[in-house]
Amino acid sequence: MAEWLIERGIGEIRAVQLDDGAIVEARVEIEGVIPAGTVLGARLTDVGQAGRNAVASTADGAAYLLPKAPGGVTHGAALTIEVVREAIPGVEPWKRPLARVTDRPPAPAATLSGREMDFPAPGPNALTEAGWDELIEQARTGVVAFAGGTLRIATTPAMTLIDVDGQLAPAELAVAGAAAAARAIRRLGIGGSIGIDLPTAGAKSARQAAAAAIDQQLPQPFERTAVNGFGFVQIVRPRSRPSLLEIWSDRTSAEARALLRVAASGPGPRRLVAHPAVIAVIERNPGWLEALARQVGGAVTLRSDPALAISAGHAEPA
């Protein structure tokens, strides 16, 4: 099994798996989000209807949806639940995280193990050299280039959609685009229902080759349909945490954490300069500034600049 490289940053933990020095899979664990696999004590606050969609709440007020309602448990009863899908930011922030009833005692989720990278460190580290900045730009924009074409990825309430476009002949582009889409799904951590719109390849053999490219590039477990005559194929993967695209849909928070990563690479007092919305996120998390000050060995101040783009924040010596 490939080793995870782990960078414990401010506000988030970043982890990647590499193949020949390139990122093939990535994960971001956000501070304050209860991870999948955590077992919690809770109380049943809504019994649901027809054996479905009950709600359990923990002592801190967090509510978890139980798609399968527990039998024989009354309103207000104590129970133990396991988080099976974390809170997902994005187009439906009102959706509760998912859980199921368990007999296991309360316990934290298993931690990701691997090689810990020094953070902060002057200059690029293994994460940067592997292409972390390029990966984050893909998560920001939903645009992924590949030889001969481009993927454009969008999240919707129903599914994640991937459009394949390019300059190759349709049959060739369908196969290349299917392979690129499968790699992007894994790299960006996309789960749930996924639709890929390939060029209309015409011949059945080309559609079969495109489907085979997906099977070759995307590890199990997943299910998929055949590629239909219009070039559309649907994939369903397990979904226990948000994709990088969904994490970056909470744009100002993601940009704030990214700015802290940049700032931590230089020693001495720092001034963070960013769009006011990004500065506001950092101000709401004073612990982040305290952690950054300890890491750089000096005071950290903030300056808002409304002329800057959301993604144009930077750090400068104070």
mmCIF file of C-alpha atoms in Angstrom, residues 28-291:
data_model
loop_
_atom_site.group_PDB
_atom_site.id
_atom_site.type_symbol
_atom_site.label_atom_id
_atom_site.label_comp_id
_atom_site.label_asym_id
_atom_site.label_seq_id
_atom_site.Cartn_x
_atom_site.Cartn_y
_atom_site.Cartn_z
ATOM 1 C CA VAL A 28 -7.712 17.413 3.762
ATOM 2 C CA GLU A 29 -8.985 17.072 7.325
ATOM 3 C CA ILE A 30 -10.429 20.372 8.552
ATOM 4 C CA GLU A 31 -10.029 21.417 12.162
ATOM 5 C CA GLY A 32 -13.317 21.208 14.050
ATOM 6 C CA VAL A 33 -15.003 18.744 11.676
ATOM 7 C CA ILE A 34 -15.846 15.426 13.342
ATOM 8 C CA PRO A 35 -14.227 12.843 11.035
ATOM 9 C CA ALA A 36 -15.928 9.754 9.661
ATOM 10 C CA GLY A 37 -15.315 6.765 11.911
ATOM 11 C CA THR A 38 -15.762 8.723 15.143
ATOM 12 C CA VAL A 39 -18.068 7.037 17.671
ATOM 13 C CA LEU A 40 -20.111 9.431 19.816
ATOM 14 C CA GLY A 41 -22.653 9.356 22.608
ATOM 15 C CA ALA A 42 -25.919 10.998 21.555
ATOM 16 C CA ARG A 43 -29.657 11.190 22.165
ATOM 17 C CA LEU A 44 -32.466 10.540 19.719
ATOM 18 C CA THR A 45 -34.104 13.910 19.042
ATOM 19 C CA ASP A 46 -36.315 12.892 16.092
ATOM 20 C CA VAL A 47 -37.614 9.347 15.572
ATOM 21 C CA GLY A 48 -38.086 9.900 11.816
ATOM 22 C CA GLN A 49 -40.846 8.377 9.732
ATOM 23 C CA ALA A 50 -41.441 4.849 8.463
ATOM 24 C CA GLY A 51 -38.145 3.649 9.904
ATOM 25 C CA ARG A 52 -36.073 6.276 8.113
ATOM 26 C CA ASN A 53 -34.335 9.583 8.692
ATOM 27 C CA ALA A 54 -34.150 9.796 12.456
ATOM 28 C CA VAL A 55 -31.955 12.466 14.040
ATOM 29 C CA ALA A 56 -29.481 12.038 16.897
ATOM 30 C CA SER A 57 -27.897 15.004 18.673
ATOM 31 C CA THR A 58 -24.736 15.150 20.740
ATOM 32 C CA ALA A 59 -24.171 17.150 23.932
ATOM 33 C CA ASP A 60 -22.617 20.032 21.976
ATOM 34 C CA GLY A 61 -25.760 20.403 19.862
ATOM 35 C CA ALA A 62 -24.473 18.775 16.666
ATOM 36 C CA ALA A 63 -27.208 16.858 14.821
ATOM 37 C CA TYR A 64 -26.639 13.674 12.787
ATOM 38 C CA LEU A 65 -29.051 12.116 10.336
ATOM 39 C CA LEU A 66 -29.654 8.380 10.790
ATOM 40 C CA PRO A 67 -30.945 7.152 7.389
ATOM 41 C CA LYS A 68 -32.002 3.896 9.075
ATOM 42 C CA ALA A 69 -33.940 4.772 12.213
ATOM 43 C CA PRO A 70 -33.121 2.613 15.255
ATOM 44 C CA GLY A 71 -35.910 0.203 16.113
ATOM 45 C CA GLY A 72 -37.381 0.245 19.607
ATOM 46 C CA VAL A 73 -35.664 3.492 20.619
ATOM 47 C CA THR A 74 -37.878 6.305 21.869
ATOM 48 C CA HIS A 75 -37.501 10.044 21.619
ATOM 49 C CA GLY A 76 -34.827 11.305 24.030
ATOM 50 C CA ALA A 77 -33.228 7.894 24.547
ATOM 51 C CA ALA A 78 -29.446 7.656 24.810
ATOM 52 C CA LEU A 79 -27.618 5.801 22.051
ATOM 53 C CA THR A 80 -24.171 5.513 20.515
ATOM 54 C CA ILE A 81 -23.580 6.521 16.894
ATOM 55 C CA GLU A 82 -20.750 6.220 14.394
ATOM 56 C CA VAL A 83 -20.189 9.061 11.923
ATOM 57 C CA VAL A 84 -20.277 7.583 8.422
ATOM 58 C CA ARG A 85 -20.236 10.817 6.402
ATOM 59 C CA GLU A 86 -18.768 14.086 7.589
ATOM 60 C CA ALA A 87 -20.425 17.454 7.195
ATOM 61 C CA ILE A 88 -20.169 18.457 3.528
ATOM 62 C CA PRO A 89 -19.728 22.162 2.678
ATOM 63 C CA GLY A 90 -20.974 23.490 -0.604
ATOM 64 C CA VAL A 91 -24.270 23.748 -2.416
ATOM 65 C CA GLU A 92 -26.306 22.203 0.427
ATOM 66 C CA PRO A 93 -24.667 23.306 3.690
ATOM 67 C CA TRP A 94 -27.899 22.585 5.571
ATOM 68 C CA LYS A 95 -27.482 18.849 5.073
ATOM 69 C CA ARG A 96 -26.590 17.061 8.289
ATOM 70 C CA PRO A 97 -23.662 14.645 8.527
ATOM 71 C CA LEU A 98 -24.695 10.984 8.439
ATOM 72 C CA ALA A 99 -24.343 8.413 11.210
ATOM 73 C CA ARG A 100 -25.526 4.949 12.198
ATOM 74 C CA VAL A 101 -26.287 3.337 15.521
ATOM 75 C CA THR A 102 -23.475 1.163 16.895
ATOM 76 C CA ASP A 103 -22.703 -0.975 19.941
ATOM 77 C CA ARG A 104 -19.094 0.259 20.036
ATOM 78 C CA PRO A 105 -18.048 2.540 22.883
ATOM 79 C CA PRO A 106 -17.327 6.213 22.115
ATOM 80 C CA ALA A 107 -13.908 6.586 20.494
ATOM 81 C CA PRO A 108 -12.118 8.920 18.078
ATOM 82 C CA ALA A 109 -11.725 7.975 14.430
ATOM 83 C CA ALA A 110 -8.576 6.173 13.420
ATOM 84 C CA THR A 111 -5.893 8.692 12.554
ATOM 85 C CA LEU A 112 -4.225 8.784 9.168
ATOM 86 C CA SER A 113 -0.768 7.293 9.475
ATOM 87 C CA GLY A 114 2.220 7.895 7.238
ATOM 88 C CA ARG A 115 5.390 9.919 6.947
ATOM 89 C CA GLU A 116 5.115 13.231 8.771
ATOM 90 C CA MET A 117 6.582 16.190 6.894
ATOM 91 C CA ASP A 118 8.211 19.121 8.621
ATOM 92 C CA PHE A 119 5.881 22.097 8.848
ATOM 93 C CA PRO A 120 6.659 24.900 8.661
ATOM 94 C CA ALA A 121 9.833 24.555 6.658
ATOM 95 C CA PRO A 122 11.712 27.119 4.584
ATOM 96 C CA GLY A 123 11.277 26.643 0.869
ATOM 97 C CA PRO A 124 9.266 23.916 -0.848
ATOM 98 C CA ASN A 125 8.699 20.632 0.952
ATOM 99 C CA ALA A 126 7.699 17.227 -0.421
ATOM 100 C CA LEU A 127 4.046 18.257 -0.639
ATOM 101 C CA THR A 128 4.850 21.319 -2.721
ATOM 102 C CA GLU A 129 7.304 19.460 -4.936
ATOM 103 C CA ALA A 130 4.692 16.777 -5.621
ATOM 104 C CA GLY A 131 2.324 19.377 -7.089
ATOM 105 C CA TRP A 132 0.170 20.474 -4.147
ATOM 106 C CA ASP A 133 -0.246 24.013 -5.486
ATOM 107 C CA GLU A 134 -1.432 22.712 -8.866
ATOM 108 C CA LEU A 135 -3.874 20.370 -7.135
ATOM 109 C CA ILE A 136 -5.325 23.220 -5.077
ATOM 110 C CA GLU A 137 -5.728 25.331 -8.220
ATOM 111 C CA GLN A 138 -7.734 22.458 -9.724
ATOM 112 C CA ALA A 139 -9.918 22.387 -6.598
ATOM 113 C CA ARG A 140 -10.369 26.185 -6.781
ATOM 114 C CA THR A 141 -11.361 26.291 -10.430
ATOM 115 C CA GLY A 142 -12.665 22.816 -11.262
ATOM 116 C CA VAL A 143 -10.435 22.885 -14.365
ATOM 117 C CA VAL A 144 -8.038 19.978 -14.969
ATOM 118 C CA ALA A 145 -5.863 19.869 -18.078
ATOM 119 C CA PHE A 146 -4.664 16.618 -19.655
ATOM 120 C CA ALA A 147 -2.799 15.802 -22.847
ATOM 121 C CA GLY A 148 -5.225 16.652 -25.657
ATOM 122 C CA GLY A 149 -8.010 18.159 -23.603
ATOM 123 C CA THR A 150 -9.532 19.661 -20.480
ATOM 124 C CA LEU A 151 -11.880 18.526 -17.734
ATOM 125 C CA ARG A 152 -14.352 20.988 -16.239
ATOM 126 C CA ILE A 153 -15.730 19.724 -12.948
ATOM 127 C CA ALA A 154 -18.764 21.134 -11.130
ATOM 128 C CA THR A 155 -20.535 20.064 -7.951
ATOM 129 C CA THR A 156 -24.353 20.065 -7.863
ATOM 130 C CA PRO A 157 -26.883 18.916 -5.244
ATOM 131 C CA ALA A 158 -27.449 15.712 -7.227
ATOM 132 C CA MET A 159 -23.945 14.753 -8.343
ATOM 133 C CA THR A 160 -20.515 15.913 -9.392
ATOM 134 C CA LEU A 161 -20.416 16.512 -13.151
ATOM 135 C CA ILE A 162 -17.294 16.258 -15.311
ATOM 136 C CA ASP A 163 -17.327 17.646 -18.847
ATOM 137 C CA VAL A 164 -14.613 16.455 -21.233
ATOM 138 C CA ASP A 165 -13.502 18.696 -24.072
ATOM 139 C CA GLY A 166 -10.443 18.791 -26.299
ATOM 140 C CA GLN A 167 -8.800 18.736 -29.702
ATOM 141 C CA LEU A 168 -8.416 15.004 -30.314
ATOM 142 C CA ALA A 169 -10.639 12.933 -32.571
ATOM 143 C CA PRO A 170 -13.861 12.004 -30.715
ATOM 144 C CA ALA A 171 -13.044 8.345 -30.126
ATOM 145 C CA GLU A 172 -9.504 9.129 -28.971
ATOM 146 C CA LEU A 173 -10.712 12.004 -26.778
ATOM 147 C CA ALA A 174 -13.363 9.801 -25.169
ATOM 148 C CA VAL A 175 -10.736 7.296 -24.024
ATOM 149 C CA ALA A 176 -8.188 9.911 -22.932
ATOM 150 C CA GLY A 177 -10.870 11.973 -21.198
ATOM 151 C CA ALA A 178 -12.291 8.957 -19.382
ATOM 152 C CA ALA A 179 -8.839 8.077 -18.046
ATOM 153 C CA ALA A 180 -8.164 11.697 -17.020
ATOM 154 C CA ALA A 181 -11.546 11.948 -15.317
ATOM 155 C CA ALA A 182 -10.909 8.752 -13.347
ATOM 156 C CA ARG A 183 -7.532 10.051 -12.184
ATOM 157 C CA ALA A 184 -9.072 13.388 -11.180
ATOM 158 C CA ILE A 185 -11.851 11.642 -9.236
ATOM 159 C CA ARG A 186 -9.286 9.812 -7.162
ATOM 160 C CA ARG A 187 -6.889 12.741 -6.788
ATOM 161 C CA LEU A 188 -9.585 15.209 -5.721
ATOM 162 C CA GLY A 189 -11.343 12.699 -3.466
ATOM 163 C CA ILE A 190 -14.677 12.865 -5.309
ATOM 164 C CA GLY A 191 -17.291 10.450 -3.970
ATOM 165 C CA GLY A 192 -21.016 9.829 -4.265
ATOM 166 C CA SER A 193 -22.725 10.065 -7.633
ATOM 167 C CA ILE A 194 -20.518 11.283 -10.499
ATOM 168 C CA GLY A 195 -21.466 11.925 -14.114
ATOM 169 C CA ILE A 196 -18.877 12.098 -16.906
ATOM 170 C CA ASP A 197 -19.897 13.652 -20.221
ATOM 171 C CA LEU A 198 -17.527 12.278 -22.858
ATOM 172 C CA PRO A 199 -17.504 13.140 -26.572
ATOM 173 C CA THR A 200 -19.942 11.079 -28.598
ATOM 174 C CA ALA A 201 -17.569 8.394 -29.798
ATOM 175 C CA GLY A 202 -19.941 6.616 -32.171
ATOM 176 C CA ALA A 203 -18.535 3.105 -32.348
ATOM 177 C CA LYS A 204 -19.358 0.710 -29.546
ATOM 178 C CA SER A 205 -15.711 -0.344 -29.379
ATOM 179 C CA ALA A 206 -14.670 3.245 -28.527
ATOM 180 C CA ARG A 207 -17.274 3.447 -25.753
ATOM 181 C CA GLN A 208 -16.061 0.144 -24.357
ATOM 182 C CA ALA A 209 -12.458 1.376 -24.467
ATOM 183 C CA ALA A 210 -13.466 4.519 -22.549
ATOM 184 C CA ALA A 211 -15.186 2.399 -19.893
ATOM 185 C CA ALA A 212 -12.107 0.163 -19.652
ATOM 186 C CA ALA A 213 -9.934 3.265 -19.127
ATOM 187 C CA ILE A 214 -12.044 4.208 -16.118
ATOM 188 C CA ASP A 215 -11.736 0.700 -14.679
ATOM 189 C CA GLN A 216 -7.976 0.785 -15.145
ATOM 190 C CA GLN A 217 -7.411 4.194 -13.524
ATOM 191 C CA LEU A 218 -9.959 4.234 -10.691
ATOM 192 C CA PRO A 219 -9.422 1.794 -7.805
ATOM 193 C CA GLN A 220 -12.336 -0.123 -6.361
ATOM 194 C CA PRO A 221 -14.771 0.175 -4.716
ATOM 195 C CA PHE A 222 -17.072 1.883 -7.230
ATOM 196 C CA GLU A 223 -19.930 1.055 -9.575
ATOM 197 C CA ARG A 224 -20.531 2.481 -13.014
ATOM 198 C CA THR A 225 -22.873 2.292 -15.941
ATOM 199 C CA ALA A 226 -21.811 1.558 -19.497
ATOM 200 C CA VAL A 227 -20.903 4.567 -21.643
ATOM 201 C CA ASN A 228 -24.114 5.299 -23.526
ATOM 202 C CA GLY A 229 -24.445 6.400 -27.137
ATOM 203 C CA PHE A 230 -24.309 10.057 -26.120
ATOM 204 C CA GLY A 231 -21.027 9.599 -24.266
ATOM 205 C CA PHE A 232 -22.428 9.758 -20.733
ATOM 206 C CA VAL A 233 -21.309 7.423 -17.945
ATOM 207 C CA GLN A 234 -22.298 7.502 -14.291
ATOM 208 C CA ILE A 235 -20.070 6.365 -11.420
ATOM 209 C CA VAL A 236 -21.008 5.866 -7.769
ATOM 210 C CA ARG A 237 -18.252 5.795 -5.132
ATOM 211 C CA PRO A 238 -18.356 5.659 -1.325
ATOM 212 C CA ARG A 239 -18.559 9.136 0.173
ATOM 213 C CA SER A 240 -17.433 9.541 3.763
ATOM 214 C CA ARG A 241 -15.858 13.006 3.523
ATOM 215 C CA PRO A 242 -16.003 16.071 1.259
ATOM 216 C CA SER A 243 -13.998 16.232 -1.929
ATOM 217 C CA LEU A 244 -11.362 18.932 -2.325
ATOM 218 C CA LEU A 245 -13.792 20.694 -4.653
ATOM 219 C CA GLU A 246 -16.414 20.796 -1.900
ATOM 220 C CA ILE A 247 -13.873 21.968 0.665
ATOM 221 C CA TRP A 248 -12.882 24.798 -1.668
ATOM 222 C CA SER A 249 -16.526 25.717 -2.248
ATOM 223 C CA ASP A 250 -16.218 27.348 1.204
ATOM 224 C CA ARG A 251 -13.843 29.628 -0.592
ATOM 225 C CA THR A 252 -12.892 32.232 1.998
ATOM 226 C CA SER A 253 -12.150 29.631 4.691
ATOM 227 C CA ALA A 254 -10.064 27.546 2.304
ATOM 228 C CA GLU A 255 -8.139 30.607 1.098
ATOM 229 C CA ALA A 256 -7.476 31.650 4.692
ATOM 230 C CA ARG A 257 -5.948 28.278 5.560
ATOM 231 C CA ALA A 258 -3.909 28.317 2.339
ATOM 232 C CA LEU A 259 -2.569 31.758 3.231
ATOM 233 C CA LEU A 260 -1.467 30.495 6.635
ATOM 234 C CA ARG A 261 0.466 27.697 4.922
ATOM 235 C CA VAL A 262 2.302 30.224 2.748
ATOM 236 C CA ALA A 263 3.018 32.501 5.704
ATOM 237 C CA ALA A 264 4.432 29.676 7.825
ATOM 238 C CA SER A 265 7.275 29.037 5.366
ATOM 239 C CA GLY A 266 9.150 32.237 6.287
ATOM 240 C CA PRO A 267 10.777 33.113 9.635
ATOM 241 C CA GLY A 268 10.200 36.232 11.706
ATOM 242 C CA PRO A 269 7.279 38.647 12.183
ATOM 243 C CA ARG A 270 4.680 38.451 9.415
ATOM 244 C CA ARG A 271 1.949 40.640 8.011
ATOM 245 C CA LEU A 272 -0.847 38.844 6.200
ATOM 246 C CA VAL A 273 -2.412 40.901 3.424
ATOM 247 C CA ALA A 274 -5.635 39.619 1.875
ATOM 248 C CA HIS A 275 -9.161 40.399 0.756
ATOM 249 C CA PRO A 276 -11.343 41.531 3.705
ATOM 250 C CA ALA A 277 -13.435 38.341 3.551
ATOM 251 C CA VAL A 278 -10.306 36.213 4.008
ATOM 252 C CA ILE A 279 -9.026 38.444 6.820
ATOM 253 C CA ALA A 280 -12.419 38.123 8.547
ATOM 254 C CA VAL A 281 -12.097 34.322 8.599
ATOM 255 C CA ILE A 282 -8.671 34.557 10.247
ATOM 256 C CA GLU A 283 -9.956 37.081 12.787
ATOM 257 C CA ARG A 284 -12.699 34.642 13.778
ATOM 258 C CA ASN A 285 -10.007 32.055 14.541
ATOM 259 C CA PRO A 286 -7.504 33.771 16.858
ATOM 260 C CA GLY A 287 -5.895 30.428 17.676
ATOM 261 C CA TRP A 288 -4.651 30.268 14.082
ATOM 262 C CA LEU A 289 -2.691 33.507 14.488
ATOM 263 C CA GLU A 290 -1.259 32.343 17.811
ATOM 264 C CA ALA A 291 -0.096 29.092 16.214
#
